[in-house]
XYZ file of C-alpha atoms in Angstrom:
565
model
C -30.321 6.467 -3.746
C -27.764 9.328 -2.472
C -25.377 8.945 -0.037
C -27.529 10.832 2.894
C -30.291 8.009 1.726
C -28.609 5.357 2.646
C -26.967 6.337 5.701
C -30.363 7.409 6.772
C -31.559 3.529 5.932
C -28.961 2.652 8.072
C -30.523 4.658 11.286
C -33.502 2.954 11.043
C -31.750 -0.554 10.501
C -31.353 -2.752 13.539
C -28.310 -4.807 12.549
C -29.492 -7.840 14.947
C -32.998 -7.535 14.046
C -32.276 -7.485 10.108
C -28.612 -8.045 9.722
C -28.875 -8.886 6.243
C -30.776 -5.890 5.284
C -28.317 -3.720 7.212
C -25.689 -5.564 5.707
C -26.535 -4.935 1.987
C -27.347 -0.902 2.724
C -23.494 -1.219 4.239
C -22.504 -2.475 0.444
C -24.937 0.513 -1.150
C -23.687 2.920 0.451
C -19.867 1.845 0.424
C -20.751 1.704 -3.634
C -22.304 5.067 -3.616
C -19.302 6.474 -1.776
C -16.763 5.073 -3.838
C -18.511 6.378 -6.960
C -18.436 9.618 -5.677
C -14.842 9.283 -4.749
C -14.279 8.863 -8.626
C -15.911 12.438 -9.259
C -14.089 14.375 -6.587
C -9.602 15.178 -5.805
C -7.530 15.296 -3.190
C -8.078 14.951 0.634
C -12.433 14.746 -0.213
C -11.799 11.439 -2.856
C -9.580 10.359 0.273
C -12.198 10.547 2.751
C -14.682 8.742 0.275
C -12.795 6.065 -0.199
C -11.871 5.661 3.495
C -15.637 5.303 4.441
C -16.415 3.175 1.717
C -13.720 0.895 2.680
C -15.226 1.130 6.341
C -18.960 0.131 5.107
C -17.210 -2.696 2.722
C -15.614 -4.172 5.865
C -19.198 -3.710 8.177
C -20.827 -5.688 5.398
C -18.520 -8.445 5.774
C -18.983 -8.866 9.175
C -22.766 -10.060 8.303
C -21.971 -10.988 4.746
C -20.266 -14.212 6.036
C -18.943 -17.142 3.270
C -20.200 -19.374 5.061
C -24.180 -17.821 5.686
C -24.178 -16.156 2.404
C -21.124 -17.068 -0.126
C -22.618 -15.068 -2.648
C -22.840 -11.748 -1.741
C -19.802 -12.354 0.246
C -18.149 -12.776 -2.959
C -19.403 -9.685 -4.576
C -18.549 -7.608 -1.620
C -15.383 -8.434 -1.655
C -14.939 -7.868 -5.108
C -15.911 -4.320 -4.507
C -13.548 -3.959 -1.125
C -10.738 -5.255 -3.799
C -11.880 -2.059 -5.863
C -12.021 0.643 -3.593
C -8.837 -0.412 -2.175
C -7.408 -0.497 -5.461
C -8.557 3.513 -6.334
C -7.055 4.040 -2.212
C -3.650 2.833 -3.472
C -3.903 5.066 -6.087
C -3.962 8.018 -4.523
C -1.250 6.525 -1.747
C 2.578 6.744 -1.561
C 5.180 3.774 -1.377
C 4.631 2.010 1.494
C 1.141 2.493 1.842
C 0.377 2.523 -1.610
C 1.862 -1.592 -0.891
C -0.361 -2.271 1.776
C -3.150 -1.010 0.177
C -2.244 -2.659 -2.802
C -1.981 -5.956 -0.868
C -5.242 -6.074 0.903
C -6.719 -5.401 -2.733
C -5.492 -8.151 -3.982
C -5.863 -10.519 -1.412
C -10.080 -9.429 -1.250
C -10.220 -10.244 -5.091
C -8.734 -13.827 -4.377
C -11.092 -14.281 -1.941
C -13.545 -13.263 -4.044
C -12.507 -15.891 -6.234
C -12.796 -18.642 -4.025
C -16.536 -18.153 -4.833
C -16.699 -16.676 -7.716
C -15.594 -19.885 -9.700
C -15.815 -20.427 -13.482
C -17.973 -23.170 -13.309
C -20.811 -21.507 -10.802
C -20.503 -17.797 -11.928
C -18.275 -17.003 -15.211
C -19.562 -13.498 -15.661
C -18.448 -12.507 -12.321
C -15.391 -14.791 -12.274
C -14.068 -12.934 -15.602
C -14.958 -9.626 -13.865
C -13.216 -10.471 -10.963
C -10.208 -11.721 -12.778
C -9.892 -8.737 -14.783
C -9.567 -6.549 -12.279
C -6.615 -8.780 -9.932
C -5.215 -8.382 -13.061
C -4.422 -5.030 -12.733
C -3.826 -5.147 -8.975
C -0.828 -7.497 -9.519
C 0.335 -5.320 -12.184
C 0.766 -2.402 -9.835
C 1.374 -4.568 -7.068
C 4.710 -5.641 -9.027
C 5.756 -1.839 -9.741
C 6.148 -1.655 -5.303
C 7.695 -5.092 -5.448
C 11.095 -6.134 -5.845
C 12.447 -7.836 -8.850
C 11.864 -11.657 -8.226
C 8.558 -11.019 -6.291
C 7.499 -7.995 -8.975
C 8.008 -10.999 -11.657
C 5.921 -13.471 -9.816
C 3.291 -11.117 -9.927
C 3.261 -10.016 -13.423
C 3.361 -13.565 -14.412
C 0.172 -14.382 -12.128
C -1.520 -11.137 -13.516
C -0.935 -12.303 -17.387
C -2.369 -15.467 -15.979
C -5.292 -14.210 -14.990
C -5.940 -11.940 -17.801
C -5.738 -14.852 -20.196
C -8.306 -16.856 -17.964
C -10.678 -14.061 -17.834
C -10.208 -13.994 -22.180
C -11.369 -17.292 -22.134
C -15.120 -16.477 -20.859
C -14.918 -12.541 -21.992
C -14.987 -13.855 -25.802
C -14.932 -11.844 -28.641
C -18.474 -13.424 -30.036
C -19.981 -12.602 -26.958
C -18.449 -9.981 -24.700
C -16.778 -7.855 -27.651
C -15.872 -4.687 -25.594
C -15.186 -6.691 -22.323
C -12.713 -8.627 -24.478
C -11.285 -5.566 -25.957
C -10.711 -4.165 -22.685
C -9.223 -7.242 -21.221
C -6.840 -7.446 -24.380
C -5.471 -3.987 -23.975
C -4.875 -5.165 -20.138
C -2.756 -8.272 -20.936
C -1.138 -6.020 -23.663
C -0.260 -3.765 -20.681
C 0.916 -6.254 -18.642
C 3.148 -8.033 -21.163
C 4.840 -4.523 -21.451
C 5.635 -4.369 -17.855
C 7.393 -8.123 -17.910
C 9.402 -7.207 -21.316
C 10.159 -4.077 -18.935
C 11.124 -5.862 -15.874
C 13.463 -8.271 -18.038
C 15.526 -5.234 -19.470
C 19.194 -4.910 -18.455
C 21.706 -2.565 -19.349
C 24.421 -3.337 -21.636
C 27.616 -1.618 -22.483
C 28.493 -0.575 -25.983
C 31.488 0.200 -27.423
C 32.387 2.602 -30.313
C 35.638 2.636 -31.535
C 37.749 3.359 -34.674
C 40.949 2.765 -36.360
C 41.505 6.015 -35.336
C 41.940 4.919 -31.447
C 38.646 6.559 -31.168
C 36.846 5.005 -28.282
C 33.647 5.415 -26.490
C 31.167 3.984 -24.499
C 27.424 4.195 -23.852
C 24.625 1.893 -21.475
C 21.705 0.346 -24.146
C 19.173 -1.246 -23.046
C 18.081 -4.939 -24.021
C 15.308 -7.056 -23.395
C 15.971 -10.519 -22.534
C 15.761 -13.277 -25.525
C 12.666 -15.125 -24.567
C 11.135 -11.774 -23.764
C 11.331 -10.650 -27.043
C 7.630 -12.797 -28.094
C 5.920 -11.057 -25.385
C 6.800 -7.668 -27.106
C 4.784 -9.183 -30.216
C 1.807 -10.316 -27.987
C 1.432 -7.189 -26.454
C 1.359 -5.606 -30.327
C -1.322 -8.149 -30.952
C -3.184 -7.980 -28.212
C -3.494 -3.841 -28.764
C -4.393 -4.650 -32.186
C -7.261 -7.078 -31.209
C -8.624 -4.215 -28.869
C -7.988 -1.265 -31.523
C -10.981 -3.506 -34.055
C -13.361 -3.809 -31.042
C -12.609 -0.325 -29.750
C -13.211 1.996 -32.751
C -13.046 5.887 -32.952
C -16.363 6.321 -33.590
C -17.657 4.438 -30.857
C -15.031 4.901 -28.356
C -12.940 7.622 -28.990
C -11.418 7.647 -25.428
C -10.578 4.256 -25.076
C -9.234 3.825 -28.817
C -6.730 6.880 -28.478
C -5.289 5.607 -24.697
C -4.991 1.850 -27.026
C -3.004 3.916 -29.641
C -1.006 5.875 -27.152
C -0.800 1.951 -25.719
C 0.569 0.605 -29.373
C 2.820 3.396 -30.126
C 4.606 2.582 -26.956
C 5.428 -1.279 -27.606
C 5.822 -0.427 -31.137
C 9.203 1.725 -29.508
C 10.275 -0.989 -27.985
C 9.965 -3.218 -30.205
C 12.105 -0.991 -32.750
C 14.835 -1.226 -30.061
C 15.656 -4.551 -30.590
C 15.427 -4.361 -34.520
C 17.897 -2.970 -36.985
C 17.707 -1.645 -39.964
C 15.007 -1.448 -42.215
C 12.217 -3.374 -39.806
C 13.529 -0.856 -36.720
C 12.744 2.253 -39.321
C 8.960 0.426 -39.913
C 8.596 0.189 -36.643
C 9.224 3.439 -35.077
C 7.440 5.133 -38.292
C 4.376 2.840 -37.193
C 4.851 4.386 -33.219
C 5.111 7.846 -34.771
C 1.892 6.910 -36.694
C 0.307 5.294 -33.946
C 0.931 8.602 -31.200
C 0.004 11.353 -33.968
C -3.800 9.406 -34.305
C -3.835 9.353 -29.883
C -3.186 12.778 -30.272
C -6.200 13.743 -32.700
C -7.965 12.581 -29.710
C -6.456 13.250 -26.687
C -6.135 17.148 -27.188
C -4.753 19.456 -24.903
C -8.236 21.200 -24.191
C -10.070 18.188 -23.450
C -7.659 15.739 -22.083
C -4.081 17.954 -21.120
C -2.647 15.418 -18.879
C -3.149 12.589 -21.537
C -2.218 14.875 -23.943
C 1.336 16.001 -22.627
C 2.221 12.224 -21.984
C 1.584 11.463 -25.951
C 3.442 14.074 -26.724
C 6.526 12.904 -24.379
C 6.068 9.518 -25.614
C 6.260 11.228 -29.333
C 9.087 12.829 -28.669
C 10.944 9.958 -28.162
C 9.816 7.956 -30.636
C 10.999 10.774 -33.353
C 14.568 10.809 -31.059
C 14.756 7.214 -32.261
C 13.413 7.300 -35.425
C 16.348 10.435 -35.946
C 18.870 7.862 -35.253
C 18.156 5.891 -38.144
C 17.862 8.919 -40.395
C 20.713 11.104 -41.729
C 21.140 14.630 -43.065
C 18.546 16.448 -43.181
C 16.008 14.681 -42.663
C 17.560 13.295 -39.233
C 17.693 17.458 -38.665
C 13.692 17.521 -38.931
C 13.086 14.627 -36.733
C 15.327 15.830 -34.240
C 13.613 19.070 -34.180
C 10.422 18.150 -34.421
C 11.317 15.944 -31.158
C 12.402 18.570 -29.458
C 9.477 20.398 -30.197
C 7.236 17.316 -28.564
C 9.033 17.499 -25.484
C 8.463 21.188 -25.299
C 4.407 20.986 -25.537
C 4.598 18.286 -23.073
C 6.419 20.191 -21.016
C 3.540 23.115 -20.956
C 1.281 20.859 -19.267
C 3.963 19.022 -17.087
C 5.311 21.802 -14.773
C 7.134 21.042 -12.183
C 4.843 22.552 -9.457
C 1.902 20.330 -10.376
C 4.074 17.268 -12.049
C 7.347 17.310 -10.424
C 8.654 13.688 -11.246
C 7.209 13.522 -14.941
C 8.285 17.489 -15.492
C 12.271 16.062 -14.566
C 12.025 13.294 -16.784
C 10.656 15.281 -19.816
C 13.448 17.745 -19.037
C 15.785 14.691 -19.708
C 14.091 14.012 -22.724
C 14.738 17.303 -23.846
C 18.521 17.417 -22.929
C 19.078 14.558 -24.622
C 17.408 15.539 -28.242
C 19.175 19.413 -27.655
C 22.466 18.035 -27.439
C 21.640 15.604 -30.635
C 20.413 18.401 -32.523
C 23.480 20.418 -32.990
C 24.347 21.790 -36.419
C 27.578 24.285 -36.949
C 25.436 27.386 -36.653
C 23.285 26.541 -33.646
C 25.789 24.109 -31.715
C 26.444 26.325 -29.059
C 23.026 27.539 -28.102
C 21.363 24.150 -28.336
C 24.352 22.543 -25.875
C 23.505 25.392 -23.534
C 19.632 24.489 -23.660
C 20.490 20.889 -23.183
C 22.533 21.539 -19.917
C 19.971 23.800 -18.289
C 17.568 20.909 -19.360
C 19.804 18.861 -17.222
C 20.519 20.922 -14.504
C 16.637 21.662 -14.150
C 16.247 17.196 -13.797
C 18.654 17.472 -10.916
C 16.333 19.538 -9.199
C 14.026 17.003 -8.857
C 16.046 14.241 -8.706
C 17.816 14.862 -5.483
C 20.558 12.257 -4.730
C 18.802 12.050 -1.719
C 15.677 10.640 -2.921
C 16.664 9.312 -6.394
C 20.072 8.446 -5.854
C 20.355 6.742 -8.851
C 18.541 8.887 -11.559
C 20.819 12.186 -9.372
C 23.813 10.016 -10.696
C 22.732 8.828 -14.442
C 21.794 13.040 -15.192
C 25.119 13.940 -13.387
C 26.876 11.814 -16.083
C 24.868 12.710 -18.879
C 25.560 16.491 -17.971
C 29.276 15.206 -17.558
C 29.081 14.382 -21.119
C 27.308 17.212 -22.438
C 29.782 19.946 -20.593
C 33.060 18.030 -21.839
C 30.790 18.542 -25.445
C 30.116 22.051 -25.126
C 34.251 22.350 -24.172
C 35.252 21.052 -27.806
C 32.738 23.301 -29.659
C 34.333 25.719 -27.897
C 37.811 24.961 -29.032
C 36.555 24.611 -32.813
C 34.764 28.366 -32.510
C 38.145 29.432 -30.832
C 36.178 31.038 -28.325
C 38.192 32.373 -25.031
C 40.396 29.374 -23.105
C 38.856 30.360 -19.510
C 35.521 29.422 -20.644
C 36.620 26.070 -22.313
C 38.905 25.301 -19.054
C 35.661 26.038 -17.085
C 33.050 23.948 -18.836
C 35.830 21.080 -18.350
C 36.173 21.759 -14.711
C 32.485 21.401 -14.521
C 32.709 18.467 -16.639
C 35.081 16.636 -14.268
C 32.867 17.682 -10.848
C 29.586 16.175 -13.138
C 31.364 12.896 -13.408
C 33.279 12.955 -9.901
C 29.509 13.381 -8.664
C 27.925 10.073 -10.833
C 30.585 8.277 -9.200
C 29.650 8.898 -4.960
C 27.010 6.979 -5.900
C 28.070 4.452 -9.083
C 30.273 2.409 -6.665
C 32.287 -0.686 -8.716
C 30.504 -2.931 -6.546
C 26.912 -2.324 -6.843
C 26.482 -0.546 -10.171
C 29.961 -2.177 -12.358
C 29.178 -1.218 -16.073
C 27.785 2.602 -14.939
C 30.871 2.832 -12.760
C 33.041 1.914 -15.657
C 31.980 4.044 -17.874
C 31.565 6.873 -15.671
C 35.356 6.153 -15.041
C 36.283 6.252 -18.663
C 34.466 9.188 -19.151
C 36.105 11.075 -16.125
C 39.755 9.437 -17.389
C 38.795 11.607 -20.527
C 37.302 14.817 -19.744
C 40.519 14.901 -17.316
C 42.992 14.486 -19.919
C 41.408 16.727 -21.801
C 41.288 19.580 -18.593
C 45.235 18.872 -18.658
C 45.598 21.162 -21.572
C 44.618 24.213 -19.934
C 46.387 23.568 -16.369
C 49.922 24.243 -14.687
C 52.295 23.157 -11.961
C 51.033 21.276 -8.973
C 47.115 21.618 -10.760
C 48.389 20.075 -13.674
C 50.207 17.311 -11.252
C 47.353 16.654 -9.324
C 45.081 15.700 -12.536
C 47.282 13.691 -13.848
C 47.754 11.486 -11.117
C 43.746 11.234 -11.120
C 43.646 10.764 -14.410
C 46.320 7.638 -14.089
C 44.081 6.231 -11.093
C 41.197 6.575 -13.894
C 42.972 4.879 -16.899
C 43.815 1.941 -14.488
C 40.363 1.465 -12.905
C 39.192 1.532 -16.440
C 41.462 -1.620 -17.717
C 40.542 -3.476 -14.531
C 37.212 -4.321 -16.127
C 38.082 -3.655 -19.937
C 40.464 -6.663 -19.658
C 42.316 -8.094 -22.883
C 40.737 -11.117 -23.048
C 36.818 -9.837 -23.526
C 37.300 -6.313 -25.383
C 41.084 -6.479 -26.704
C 40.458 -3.221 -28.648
C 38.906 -1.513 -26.706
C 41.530 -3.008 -23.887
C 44.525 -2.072 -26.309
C 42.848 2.027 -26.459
C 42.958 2.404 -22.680
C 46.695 1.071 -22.511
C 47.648 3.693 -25.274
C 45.374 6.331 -22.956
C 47.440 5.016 -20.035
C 50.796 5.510 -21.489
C 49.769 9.290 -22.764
C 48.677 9.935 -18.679
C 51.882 8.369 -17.627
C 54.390 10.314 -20.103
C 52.638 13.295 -19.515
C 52.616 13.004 -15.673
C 56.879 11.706 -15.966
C 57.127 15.225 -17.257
C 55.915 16.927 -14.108
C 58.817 15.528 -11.756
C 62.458 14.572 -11.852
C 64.245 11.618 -10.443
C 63.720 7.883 -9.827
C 60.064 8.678 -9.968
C 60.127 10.088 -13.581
C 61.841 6.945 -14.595
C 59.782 4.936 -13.139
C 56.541 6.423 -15.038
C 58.360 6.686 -18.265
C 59.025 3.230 -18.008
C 55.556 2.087 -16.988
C 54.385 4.403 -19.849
C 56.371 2.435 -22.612
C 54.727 -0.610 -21.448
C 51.447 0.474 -21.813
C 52.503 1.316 -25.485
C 53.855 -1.983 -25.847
C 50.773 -3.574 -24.594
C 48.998 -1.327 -26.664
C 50.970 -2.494 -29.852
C 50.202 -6.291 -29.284
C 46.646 -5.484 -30.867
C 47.217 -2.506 -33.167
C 50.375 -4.297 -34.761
C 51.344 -2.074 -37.889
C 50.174 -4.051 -40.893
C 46.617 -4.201 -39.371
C 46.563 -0.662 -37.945
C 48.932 1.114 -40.007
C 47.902 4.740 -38.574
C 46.802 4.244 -35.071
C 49.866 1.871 -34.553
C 51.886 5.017 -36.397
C 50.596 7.274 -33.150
C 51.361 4.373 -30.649
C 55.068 3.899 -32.053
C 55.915 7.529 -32.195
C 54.641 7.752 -28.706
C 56.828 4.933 -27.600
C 59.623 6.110 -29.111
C 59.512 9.526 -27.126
C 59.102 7.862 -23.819
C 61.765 5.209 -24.143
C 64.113 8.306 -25.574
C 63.029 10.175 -22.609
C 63.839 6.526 -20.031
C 67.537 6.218 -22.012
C 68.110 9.740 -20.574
C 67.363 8.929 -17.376
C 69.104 5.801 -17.679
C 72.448 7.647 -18.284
């Protein structure tokens, strides 16, 4: 029956002569709407869903547990649904709500729907809170978004245990990619961020956020690759082209992660199986037919060539990168920012990052360019007002990048005003990152945001004067300390022992900008930073670094006895 059908039926209903008639055209018709809700966008799938959450809710009120536990059960099953698709199409805080009463109807389905009386519809049921939770936990903050994920893995493996392979083969392959989906989003929630350090005997040093799953997270990651696996025999390209590319798309993913905590040799299998794994998707999921699919496989390609460039070198690290770069790009035909604002900024990220990667002699200044309008073109989107912290991660990236541009500058010899200004830029890109990366709340981003701004400042120095060339000193000073009040001696001694020998350069070079007590006083404070410096590097470990350290030493201490006279 149409929609005008039943609510026709319900006209000629008396809801106190036949409630229970009444009662089930309610559930029709609230079926019949939300179907049609599925075929339609925008404010029309809205009003759908509203009035089929209405008739859902009208059924109820005769659909009692107690009269008739049954279809009370199914109908709430089917209020858990449509509230589910509402919550789709909702933002934050009522996307939440919405979320919540979904899952709280499919519990109460539940209650009914046991596993002894009804498996079928239990397993159904199940399936489905299993997805609720899982987008339940994505509004939900961290300890309550892990509760949640751990009920909805729950729940997907009790609804495995009726939706068997032998006997429901493409319920069980569905339900399979859904725990494999889940599992993603707890190895996800475990991640944390930490800091790596790169240095040389050189006094090279620098540092960069990775990201790590937690240990006992790590079997989940192969679960989920199973579980996608399991789905992928079930859910064949012949018979279900649709479903077997998204379960590709879905294996090339966790495949990427898993790469991420691998070295060597298995992290190179791995990310050649995700390249593998989004190039099949991709047969599928074409632009014509399925655009919005299609531009997400290609981001998600794009990075998994970005990685798989990282363990590659020469040339064929050049081809990776490019074709990377080249992903990003079709993705970001279909992901404009009018129509996909949010995914449109983070492809543009994508992009920056590969640009600025791909750099060869020849094409290093053009592709740094692209990167940073890549960059500046996130920022758009991510306003500091709304996405405070993704506003400060790009600022710092784009910090990075500018300070990059400045030395292939240098190296091409190219005109000191525009090397001074990408610098300057440099400095106001990291200057941003940090009104927002405060010490307290966000301490390894602050850090290194720090370290990076002690640099790029140092660095600025070289094209400044007079009270300019005072001022960034003294900033750059402030910098070098912050920095060594979290990269203490005890846990990073190199890395600790770099930063003094940074500290004493800042502090000679800003002695030389004054006279007096006050240029004693810094020279002094400079030579023992070089000291300090010295207590690590010591000369028969570090014969050239500790070379640079001792003839720095010996002009400041030269330049103290002066004083001293």
């Amino acid at each position: 029956m149409a929609i005008g059908e039943y609510q026709s039926a319900l006209v000629s209903f008396d809801r106190t002569k036949s409630p229970l008639d009444w009662a089930t055209t309610q559930n029709d018709l609230a079926n019949a709407l939300r179907e049609q809700a599925r075929h339609s966008e925008g404010a029309e799938a809205t009003h759908l869903l509203a009035d089929s959450v209405i008739a859902y809710r009208a059924a109820l009120g005769v659909r009692t547990r107690g009269q008739f536990p049954k279809d009370w059960g199914q109908t709430q099953n089917n209020l858990g649904v449509a509230l589910l698709f509402q919550a789709e199409q909702s933002q934050e805080v009522e996307a939440t709500r919405l979320l919540t009463e979904s899952v709280t109807a499919f519990r109460a389905a539940l209650e009914v729907r046991t596993r002894e009386q009804f498996p079928q519809d239990c397993a159904v049921t199940q399936s489905i809170l299993s997805a609720a939770l899982r987008t339940l936990a994505r509004h939900s903050e961290a300890a309550e978004g892990t509760r949640l994920l751990a009920e909805s893995v729950a729940v997907c493996r009790a609804a495995l245990e009726v939706r068997t392979r032998e006997q429901l083969p493409q319920e069980w392959a569905q339900t399979q990619n859904n725990l494999g989906n889940t599992l993603c989003d707890q190895v996800r929630g475990s991640q944390k961020a930490d800091l790596i350090h790169v240095y040389n005997s050189n006094g090279f040093h620098a540092a960069c956020l990775r990201i790590r799953i937690a240990a006992d997270a790590v079997p989940l990651l192969n679960e989920a690759v199973a579980a996608y696996r399991a789905a992928l025999e079930v859910r064949t390209r012949g018979q279900f082209p649709d479903d077997w590319a998204k379960m590709q798309n879905n294996l090339g993913g966790v495949l990427c992660m898993q790469a991420e905590q691998s070295e060597g040799a298995e992290a190179t299998r791995l990310l050649a199986e995700s390249v593998v794994a989004f190039r099949l998707a991709l047969e599928v999921r074409t632009r014509e037919q399925f655009p919005q699919d299609w531009a997400g496989t290609q981001n998600n390609l794009g990075t998994a060539l970005h990685k798989q460039a990282g363990h590659s070198e020469g040339a064929e690290a050049v081809r990776l990168l490019g074709d990377s770069v080249t992903a990003y790009r079709a993705a970001l035909e279909v992901y404009t920012r009018e129509q996909f604002p949010q995914l449109w900024a983070g492809t543009q990220v994508n992009l920056g990052d590969a640009l600025q990667e791909h750099v060869e002699s020849a094409e290093a200044t053009r592709l740094l360019a692209e990167s940073a309008t890549a960059y500046r073109a996130a920022l758009e989107v991510y306003t500091r007002d709304q996405l405070p912290q993704n506003w400060a991660w790009i600022q710092d990236k784009l910090g990075t990048l500018l300070r990059k541009q400045a030395i292939y500058e240098e190296v091409d010899q190219r005109q000191g005003a525009e090397v001074a200004r990408l610098l300057a830029e440099s400095v106001i890109a990291f200057r941003a990152a940090l009104e927002v990366f405060a010490r307290d709340k966000f301490p390894q981003q602050w850090v290194m945001t720090q370290d990076n701004l002690s640099t790029a400042l140092r660095e600025q120095l070289k094209h400044c004067e007079g009270a300019e060339a005072a001022r960034l000193l003294a900033e750059s000073v402030t910098a070098c300390r912050a920095v060594l009040a979290v990269y203490t001696r005890e846990q990073l001694p190199q890395v600790w022992a770099v930063k003094q020998n940074n500290l004493g350069d800042a502090l000679r070079e800003q002695a030389g900008h004054i006279q007096g007590a006050e240029a004693a006083r810094l020279f002094s404070e400079s030579v023992t930073a070089y000291r300090a410096a010295l207590e690590i590097f010591k000369p028969d470990e570090f014969p050239d670094l500790s070379g640079k350290i001792l003839t720095n030493l010996a002009i400041s201490e030269q330049a103290l006895h002066q004083f001293q006279k």
